[in-house]
Tab-separated table of C-alpha atoms and ligand atoms in Angstrom:
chain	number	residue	atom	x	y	z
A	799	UNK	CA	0.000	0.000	0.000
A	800	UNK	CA	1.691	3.449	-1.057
A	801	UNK	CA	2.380	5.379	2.060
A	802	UNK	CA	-0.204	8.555	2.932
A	803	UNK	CA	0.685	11.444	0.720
A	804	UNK	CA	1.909	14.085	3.842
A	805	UNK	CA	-0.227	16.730	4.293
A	806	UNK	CA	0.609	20.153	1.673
A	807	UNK	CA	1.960	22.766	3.454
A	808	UNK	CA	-0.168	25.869	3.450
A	809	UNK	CA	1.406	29.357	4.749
A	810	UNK	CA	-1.435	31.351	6.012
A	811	UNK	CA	-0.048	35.493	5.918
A	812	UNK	CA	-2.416	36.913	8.363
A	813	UNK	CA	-4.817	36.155	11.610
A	814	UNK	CA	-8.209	34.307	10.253
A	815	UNK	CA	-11.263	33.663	12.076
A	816	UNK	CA	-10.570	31.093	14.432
A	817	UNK	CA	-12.713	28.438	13.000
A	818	UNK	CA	-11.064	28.620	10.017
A	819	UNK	CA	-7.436	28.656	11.501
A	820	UNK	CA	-8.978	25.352	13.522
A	821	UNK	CA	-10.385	23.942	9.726
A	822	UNK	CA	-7.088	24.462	8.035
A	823	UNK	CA	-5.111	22.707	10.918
A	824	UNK	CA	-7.089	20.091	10.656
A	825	UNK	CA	-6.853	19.603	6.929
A	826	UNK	CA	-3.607	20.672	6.165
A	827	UNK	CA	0.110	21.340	7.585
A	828	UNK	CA	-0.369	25.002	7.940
A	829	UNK	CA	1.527	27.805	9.404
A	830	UNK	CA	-0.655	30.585	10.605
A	831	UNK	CA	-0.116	34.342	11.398
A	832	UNK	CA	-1.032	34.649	14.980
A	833	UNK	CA	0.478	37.935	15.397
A	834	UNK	CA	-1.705	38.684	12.484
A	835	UNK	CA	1.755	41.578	11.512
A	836	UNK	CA	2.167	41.987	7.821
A	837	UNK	CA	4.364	40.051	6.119
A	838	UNK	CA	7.627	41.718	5.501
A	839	UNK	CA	9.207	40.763	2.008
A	840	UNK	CA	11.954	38.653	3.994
A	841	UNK	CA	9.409	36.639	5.422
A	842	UNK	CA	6.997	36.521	1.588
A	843	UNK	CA	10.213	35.686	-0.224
A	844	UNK	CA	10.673	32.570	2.802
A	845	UNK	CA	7.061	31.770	2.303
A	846	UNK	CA	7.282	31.276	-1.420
A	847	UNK	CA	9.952	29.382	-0.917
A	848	UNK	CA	9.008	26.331	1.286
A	849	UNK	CA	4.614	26.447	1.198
A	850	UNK	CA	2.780	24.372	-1.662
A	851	UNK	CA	-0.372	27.052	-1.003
A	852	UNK	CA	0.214	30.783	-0.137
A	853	UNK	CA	-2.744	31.835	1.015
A	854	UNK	CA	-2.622	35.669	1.005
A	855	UNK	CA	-4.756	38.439	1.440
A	856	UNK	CA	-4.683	41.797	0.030
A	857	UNK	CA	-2.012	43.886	1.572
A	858	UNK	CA	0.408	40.988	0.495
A	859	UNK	CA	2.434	42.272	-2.523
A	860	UNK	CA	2.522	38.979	-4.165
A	861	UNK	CA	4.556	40.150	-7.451
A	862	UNK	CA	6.419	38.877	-10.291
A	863	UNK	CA	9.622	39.336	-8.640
A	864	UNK	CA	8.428	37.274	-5.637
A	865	UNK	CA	6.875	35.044	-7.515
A	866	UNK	CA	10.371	34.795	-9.397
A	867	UNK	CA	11.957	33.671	-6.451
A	868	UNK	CA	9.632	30.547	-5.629
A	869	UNK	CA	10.846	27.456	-5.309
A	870	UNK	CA	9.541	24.482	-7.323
A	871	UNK	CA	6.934	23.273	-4.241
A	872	UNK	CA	4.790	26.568	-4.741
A	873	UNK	CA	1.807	25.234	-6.729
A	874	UNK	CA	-1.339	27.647	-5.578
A	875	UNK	CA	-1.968	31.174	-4.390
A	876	UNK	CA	-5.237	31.427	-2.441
A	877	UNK	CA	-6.285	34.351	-2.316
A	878	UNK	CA	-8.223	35.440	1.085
A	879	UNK	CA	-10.475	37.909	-0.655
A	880	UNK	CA	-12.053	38.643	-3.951
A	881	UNK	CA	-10.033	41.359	-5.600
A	882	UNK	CA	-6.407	40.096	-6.595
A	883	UNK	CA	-4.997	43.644	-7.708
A	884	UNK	CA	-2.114	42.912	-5.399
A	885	UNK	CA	-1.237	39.580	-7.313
A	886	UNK	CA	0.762	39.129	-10.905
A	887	UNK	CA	-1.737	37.244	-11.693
A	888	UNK	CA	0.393	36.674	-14.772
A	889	UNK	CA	3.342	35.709	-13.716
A	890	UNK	CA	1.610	33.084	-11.307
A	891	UNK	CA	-0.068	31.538	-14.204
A	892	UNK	CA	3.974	31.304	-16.755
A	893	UNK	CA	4.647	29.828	-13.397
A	894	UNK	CA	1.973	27.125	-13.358
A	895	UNK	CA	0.884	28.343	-10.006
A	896	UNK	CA	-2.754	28.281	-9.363
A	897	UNK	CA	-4.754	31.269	-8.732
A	898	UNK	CA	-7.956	31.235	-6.631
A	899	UNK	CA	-9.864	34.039	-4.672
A	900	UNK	CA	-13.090	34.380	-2.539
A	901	UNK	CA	-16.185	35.669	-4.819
A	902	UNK	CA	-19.640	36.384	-3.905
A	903	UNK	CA	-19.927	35.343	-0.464
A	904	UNK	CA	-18.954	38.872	0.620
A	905	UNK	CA	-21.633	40.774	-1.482
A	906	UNK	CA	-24.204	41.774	0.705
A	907	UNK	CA	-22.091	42.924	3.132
A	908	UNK	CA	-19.901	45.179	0.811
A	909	UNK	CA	-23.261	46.616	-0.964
A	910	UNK	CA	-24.888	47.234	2.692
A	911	UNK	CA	-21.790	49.146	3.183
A	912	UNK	CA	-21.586	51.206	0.658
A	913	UNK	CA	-25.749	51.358	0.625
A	914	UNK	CA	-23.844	53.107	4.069
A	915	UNK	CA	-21.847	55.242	2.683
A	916	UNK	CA	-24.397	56.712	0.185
A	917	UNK	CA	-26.532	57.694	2.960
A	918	UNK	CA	-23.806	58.965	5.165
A	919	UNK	CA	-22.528	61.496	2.411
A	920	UNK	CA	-25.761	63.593	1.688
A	921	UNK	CA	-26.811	63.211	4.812
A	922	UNK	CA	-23.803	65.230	6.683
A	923	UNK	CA	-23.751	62.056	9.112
A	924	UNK	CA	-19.513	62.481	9.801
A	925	UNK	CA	-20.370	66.356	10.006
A	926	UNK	CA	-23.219	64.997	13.050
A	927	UNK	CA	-21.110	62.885	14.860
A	928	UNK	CA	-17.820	65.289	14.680
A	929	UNK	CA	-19.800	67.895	16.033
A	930	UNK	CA	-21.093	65.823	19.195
A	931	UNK	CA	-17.860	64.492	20.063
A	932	UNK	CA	-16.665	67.822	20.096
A	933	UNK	CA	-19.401	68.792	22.466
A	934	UNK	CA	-20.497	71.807	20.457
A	935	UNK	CA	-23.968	71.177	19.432
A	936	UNK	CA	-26.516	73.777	20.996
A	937	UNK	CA	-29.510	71.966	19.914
A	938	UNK	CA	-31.701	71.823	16.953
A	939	UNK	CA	-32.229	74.847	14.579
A	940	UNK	CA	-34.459	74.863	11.586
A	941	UNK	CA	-31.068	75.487	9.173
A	942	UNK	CA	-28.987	72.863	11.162
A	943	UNK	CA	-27.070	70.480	8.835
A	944	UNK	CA	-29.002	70.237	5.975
A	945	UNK	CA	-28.367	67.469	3.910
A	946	UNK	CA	-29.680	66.676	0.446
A	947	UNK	CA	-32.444	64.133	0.156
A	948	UNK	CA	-31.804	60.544	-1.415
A	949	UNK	CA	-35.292	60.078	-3.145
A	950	UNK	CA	-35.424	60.554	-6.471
A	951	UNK	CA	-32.038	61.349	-6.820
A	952	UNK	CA	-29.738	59.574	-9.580
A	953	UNK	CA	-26.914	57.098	-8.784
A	954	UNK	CA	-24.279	56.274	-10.963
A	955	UNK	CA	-22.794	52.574	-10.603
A	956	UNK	CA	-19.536	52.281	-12.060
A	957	UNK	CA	-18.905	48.454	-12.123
A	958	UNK	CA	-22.158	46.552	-12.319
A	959	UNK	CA	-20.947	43.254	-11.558
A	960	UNK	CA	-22.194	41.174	-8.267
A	961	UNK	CA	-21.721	44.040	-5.832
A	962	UNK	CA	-23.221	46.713	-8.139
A	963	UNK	CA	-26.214	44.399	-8.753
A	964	UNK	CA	-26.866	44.185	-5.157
A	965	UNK	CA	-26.040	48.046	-4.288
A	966	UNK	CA	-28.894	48.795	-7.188
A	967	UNK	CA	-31.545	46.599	-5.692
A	968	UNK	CA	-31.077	48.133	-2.436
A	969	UNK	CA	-30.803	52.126	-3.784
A	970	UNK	CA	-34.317	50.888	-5.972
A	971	UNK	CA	-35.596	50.426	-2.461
A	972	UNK	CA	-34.220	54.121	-1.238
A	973	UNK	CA	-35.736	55.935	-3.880
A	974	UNK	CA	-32.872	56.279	-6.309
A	975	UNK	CA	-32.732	55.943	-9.987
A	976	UNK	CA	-30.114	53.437	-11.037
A	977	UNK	CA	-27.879	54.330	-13.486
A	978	UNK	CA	-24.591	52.277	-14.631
A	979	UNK	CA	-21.800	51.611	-16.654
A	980	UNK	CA	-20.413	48.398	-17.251
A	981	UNK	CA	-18.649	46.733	-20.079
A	982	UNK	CA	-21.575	44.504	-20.716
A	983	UNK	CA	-24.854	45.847	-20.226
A	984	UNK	CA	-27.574	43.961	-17.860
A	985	UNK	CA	-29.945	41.221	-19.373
A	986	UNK	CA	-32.928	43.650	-20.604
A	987	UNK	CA	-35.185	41.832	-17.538
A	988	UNK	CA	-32.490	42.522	-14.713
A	989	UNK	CA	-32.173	46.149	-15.924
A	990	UNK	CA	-35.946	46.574	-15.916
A	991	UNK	CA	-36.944	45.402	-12.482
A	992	UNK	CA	-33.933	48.080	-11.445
A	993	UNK	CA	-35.899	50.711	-13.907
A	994	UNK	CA	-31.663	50.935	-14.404
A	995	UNK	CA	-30.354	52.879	-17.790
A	996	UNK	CA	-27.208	51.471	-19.224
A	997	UNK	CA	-24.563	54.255	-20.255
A	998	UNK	CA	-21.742	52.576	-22.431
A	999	UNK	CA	-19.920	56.254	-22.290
A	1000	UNK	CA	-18.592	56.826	-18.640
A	1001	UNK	CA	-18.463	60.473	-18.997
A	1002	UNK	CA	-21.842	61.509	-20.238
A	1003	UNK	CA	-23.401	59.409	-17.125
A	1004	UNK	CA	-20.308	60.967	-15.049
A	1005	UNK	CA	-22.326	64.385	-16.028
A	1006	UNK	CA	-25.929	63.079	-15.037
A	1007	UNK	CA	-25.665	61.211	-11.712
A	1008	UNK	CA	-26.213	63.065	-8.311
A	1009	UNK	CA	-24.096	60.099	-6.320
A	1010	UNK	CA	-21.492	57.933	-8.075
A	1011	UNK	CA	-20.583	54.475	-6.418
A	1012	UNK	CA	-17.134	52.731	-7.441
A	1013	UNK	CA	-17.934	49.390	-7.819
A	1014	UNK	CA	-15.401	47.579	-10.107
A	1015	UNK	CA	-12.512	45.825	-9.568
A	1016	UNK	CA	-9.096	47.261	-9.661
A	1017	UNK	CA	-7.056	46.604	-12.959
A	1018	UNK	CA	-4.710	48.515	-14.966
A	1019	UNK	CA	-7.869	49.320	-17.295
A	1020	UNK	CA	-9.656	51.125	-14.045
A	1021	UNK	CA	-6.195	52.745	-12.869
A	1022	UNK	CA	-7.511	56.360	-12.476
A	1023	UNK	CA	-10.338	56.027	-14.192
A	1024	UNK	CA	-12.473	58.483	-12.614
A	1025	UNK	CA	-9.255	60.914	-13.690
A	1026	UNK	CA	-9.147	64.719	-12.855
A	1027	UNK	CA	-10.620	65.143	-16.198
A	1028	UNK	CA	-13.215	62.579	-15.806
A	1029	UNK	CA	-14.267	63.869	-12.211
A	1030	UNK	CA	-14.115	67.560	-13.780
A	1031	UNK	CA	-17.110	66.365	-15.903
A	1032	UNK	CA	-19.442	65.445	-12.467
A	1033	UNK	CA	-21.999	67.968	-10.949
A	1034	UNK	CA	-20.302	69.956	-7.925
A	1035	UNK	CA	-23.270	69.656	-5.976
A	1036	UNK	CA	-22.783	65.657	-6.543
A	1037	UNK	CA	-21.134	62.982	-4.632
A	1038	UNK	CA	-18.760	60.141	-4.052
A	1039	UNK	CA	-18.531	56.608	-3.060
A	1040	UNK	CA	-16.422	54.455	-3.091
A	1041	UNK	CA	-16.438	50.430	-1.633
A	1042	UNK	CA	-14.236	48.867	-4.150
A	1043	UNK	CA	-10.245	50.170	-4.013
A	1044	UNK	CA	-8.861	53.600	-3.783
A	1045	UNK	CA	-6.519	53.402	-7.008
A	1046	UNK	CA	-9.614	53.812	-9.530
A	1047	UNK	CA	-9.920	57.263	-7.999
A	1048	UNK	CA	-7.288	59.517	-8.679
A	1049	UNK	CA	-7.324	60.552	-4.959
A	1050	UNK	CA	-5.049	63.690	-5.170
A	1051	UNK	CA	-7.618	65.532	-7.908
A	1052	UNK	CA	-10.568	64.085	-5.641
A	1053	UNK	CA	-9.171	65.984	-3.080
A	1054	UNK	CA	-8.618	69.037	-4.787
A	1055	UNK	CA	-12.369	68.905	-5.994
A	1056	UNK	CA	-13.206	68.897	-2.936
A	1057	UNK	CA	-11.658	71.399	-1.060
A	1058	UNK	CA	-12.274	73.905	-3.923
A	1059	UNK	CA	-16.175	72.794	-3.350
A	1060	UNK	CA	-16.422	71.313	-7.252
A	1061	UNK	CA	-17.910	68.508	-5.975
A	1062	UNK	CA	-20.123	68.081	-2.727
A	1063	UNK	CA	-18.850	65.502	-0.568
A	1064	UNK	CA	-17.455	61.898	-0.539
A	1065	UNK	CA	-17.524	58.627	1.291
A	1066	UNK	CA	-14.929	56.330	0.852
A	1067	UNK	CA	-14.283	52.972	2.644
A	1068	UNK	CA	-10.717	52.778	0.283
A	1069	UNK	CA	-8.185	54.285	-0.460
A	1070	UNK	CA	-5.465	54.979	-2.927
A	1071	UNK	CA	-2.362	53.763	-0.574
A	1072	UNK	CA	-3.411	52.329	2.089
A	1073	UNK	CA	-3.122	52.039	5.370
A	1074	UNK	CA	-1.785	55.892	4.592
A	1075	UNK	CA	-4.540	58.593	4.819
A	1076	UNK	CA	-3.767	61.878	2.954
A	1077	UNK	CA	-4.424	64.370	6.009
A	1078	UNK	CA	-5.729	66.571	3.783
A	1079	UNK	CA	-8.760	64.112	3.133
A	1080	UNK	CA	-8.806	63.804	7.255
A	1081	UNK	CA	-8.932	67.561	7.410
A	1082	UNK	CA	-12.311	67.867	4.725
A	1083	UNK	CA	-15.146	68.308	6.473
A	1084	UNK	CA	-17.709	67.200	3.673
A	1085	UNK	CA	-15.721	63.618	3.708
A	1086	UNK	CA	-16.961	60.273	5.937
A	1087	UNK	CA	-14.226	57.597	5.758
A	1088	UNK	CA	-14.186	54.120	6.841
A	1089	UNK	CA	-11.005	51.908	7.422
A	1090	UNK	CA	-11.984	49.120	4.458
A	1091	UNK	CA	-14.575	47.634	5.497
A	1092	UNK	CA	-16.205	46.133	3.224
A	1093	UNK	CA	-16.309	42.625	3.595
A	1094	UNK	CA	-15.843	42.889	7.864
A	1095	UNK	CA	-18.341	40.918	9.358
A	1096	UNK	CA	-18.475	37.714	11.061
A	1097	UNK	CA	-20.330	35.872	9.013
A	1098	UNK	CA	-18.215	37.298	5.665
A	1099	UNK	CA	-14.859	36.537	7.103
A	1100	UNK	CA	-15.965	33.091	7.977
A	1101	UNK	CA	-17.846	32.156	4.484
A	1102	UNK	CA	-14.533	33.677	2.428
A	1103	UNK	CA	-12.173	31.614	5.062
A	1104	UNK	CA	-14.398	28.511	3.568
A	1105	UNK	CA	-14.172	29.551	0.353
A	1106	UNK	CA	-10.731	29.167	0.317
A	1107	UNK	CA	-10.590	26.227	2.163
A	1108	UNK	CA	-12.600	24.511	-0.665
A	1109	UNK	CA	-10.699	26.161	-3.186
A	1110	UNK	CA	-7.247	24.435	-1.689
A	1111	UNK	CA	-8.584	21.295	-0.795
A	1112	UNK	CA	-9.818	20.995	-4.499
A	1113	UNK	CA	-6.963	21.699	-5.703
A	1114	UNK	CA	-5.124	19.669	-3.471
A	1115	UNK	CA	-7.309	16.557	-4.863
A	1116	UNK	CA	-6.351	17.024	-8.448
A	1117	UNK	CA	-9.594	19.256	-9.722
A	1118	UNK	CA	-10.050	22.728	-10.578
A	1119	UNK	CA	-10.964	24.930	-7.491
A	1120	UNK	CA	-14.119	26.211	-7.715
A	1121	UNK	CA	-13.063	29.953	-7.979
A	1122	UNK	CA	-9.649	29.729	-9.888
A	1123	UNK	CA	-8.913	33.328	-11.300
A	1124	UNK	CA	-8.794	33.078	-14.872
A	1125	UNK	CA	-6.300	35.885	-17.000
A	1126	UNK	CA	-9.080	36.304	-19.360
A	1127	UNK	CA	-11.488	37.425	-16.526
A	1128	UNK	CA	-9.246	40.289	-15.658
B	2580	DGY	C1	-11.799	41.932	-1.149
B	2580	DGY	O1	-12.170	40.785	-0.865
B	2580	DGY	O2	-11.082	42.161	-2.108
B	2580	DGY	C2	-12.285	43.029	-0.292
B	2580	DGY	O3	-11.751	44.254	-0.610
B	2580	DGY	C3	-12.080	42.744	1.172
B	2580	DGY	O4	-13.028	43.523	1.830
């Protein structure tokens, strides 16, 4: 009888839910983050050197240079999320190294968010809770924070793929006429129960909308996109969200917009180097920013920690994991 295969060694890069730190020591020869630091690139170049599965999150720089240096073992990159901007996803696939990430389980949570965000902007809510911290509210006046109302208004969707879908049903429910743009426009039955118009030009529905959601993933195609030119073309009195990752916005004109008042306000849960915060976006008063936080609930966490699982132990058996990135996808 041929002796037990040993178990793949899986390098885990930061703290997971504990269940699922519990689920991959069961499963596989892992070596977890407790610390739950970053990995420096000392300790990335070690990992691609000795684990069969990397399973990294974003953060994790995991780039052709790295990827250059791994040693012949390295077979998968799980990803521990859905967006893979920080992976060559390229170079991984020359390499024969399998890429996987976490789709769909974290939808709801990342449209509720930026459902969030869409009411926080118009609504002056940062303005609100500034003020009471600061203990300088003397009561309610008539004028007091006005906000703009929601109803009726027009949102913009840039990105209309799982997460803008489920950001339009909920905004249908608000009040708010959809409006999107998206490579491939909605099947004509999906984009009438939203009452949603398609735009195929970016600009001319940059022009129309009263609140613009990023919703997209990250590529080199969406580097920038909403450009200092592009966000020249919005109404000032309009405003912006975004849930998806800071490097589509082209955060230094953003700002600018905004402290000249040629746009309204913002709400951004991303940003365009993070964990860095321009201070100049800290000091805006029309701006409500959240540390990415998307995906960050419980049950989120939990369902993309099992969604990698599957993906590895999938692998691991020979078959294609259910949610291997594919280069033409991107
Ligand atoms: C992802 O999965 O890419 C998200 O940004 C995490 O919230």
């Amino acid at each position: 009888m041929p002796a037990p295969r040993p178990k793949a060694r899986v390098i885990v890069t930061r703290k997971l839910p504990d269940q699922i730190e519990a689920r991959l020591s069961e499963l596989f020869d892992v070596e977890l983050n407790p610390e739950d630091k970053p990995f420096t690139r000392e300790q990335l170049h070690a990992a691609v050197q000795r684990a069969e599965v990397l399973a990294p999150t974003l953060g994790d720089p995991i780039d052709g240079a790295l990827l250059a240096s791994a040693g012949p073992q390295m077979r998968m990159i799980a990803n521990f999320g859905a967006g893979v901007d920080h992976i060559d996803v390229k170079s991984a696939v020359g390499r024969g190294i399998t890429v996987s990430n976490t789709p769909g389980v974290l939808t709801d949570d990342t449209a509720d968010l930026a459902m969030a965000l869409i009411l926080a902007a118009p609504r002056r809510l940062a303005e609100g809770v500034k003020l009471l911290q600061e203990g300088r509210w003397t009561g309610w006046t008539p004028t007091f924070l006005m906000g703009r109302q929601l109803k009726g208004k027009k949102l913009g969707i840039l990105g209309m793929g799982r997460i803008g879908q489920a950001l339009a049903h909920r905004a249908k429910a608000f009040g708010l006429e959809i409006h999107y743009h998206n490579r491939k426009p909605l099947p004509a039955a999906q984009a009438e129960e939203l009452g949603a118009t398609h735009w195929p030009s970016l600009d001319q529905m940059l022009a129309r909308v009263d609140i613009l959601s990023v919703n997209c993933p990250y590529t080199p195609a969406t580097y920038h996109l909403l450009s200092s030119r592009s966000l020249k073309l919005m109404k000032p009195e309009a405003y912006i969200v975004n849930t998806a990752r800071g490097e589509i916005i082209d955060e230094n004109a953003l700002i600018r917009m905004l402290e000249a008042g040629e746009l309204a306000g913002a709400a951004l849960d991303v940003f365009e180097d993070e964990p860095y915060i321009n201070p100049r976006l800290r000091a805006l008063p029309n701006v409500f920013l959240l540390p990415h936080m998307g995906s960050a609930t419980l049950e989120s966490r939990v369902a993309m920690g099992e969604k990698m699982i599957l993906n590895i132990h999938t692998f691991l058996s020979g078959h294609t994991p259910p949610d291997k990135v594919l280069l033409a996808s991107l």
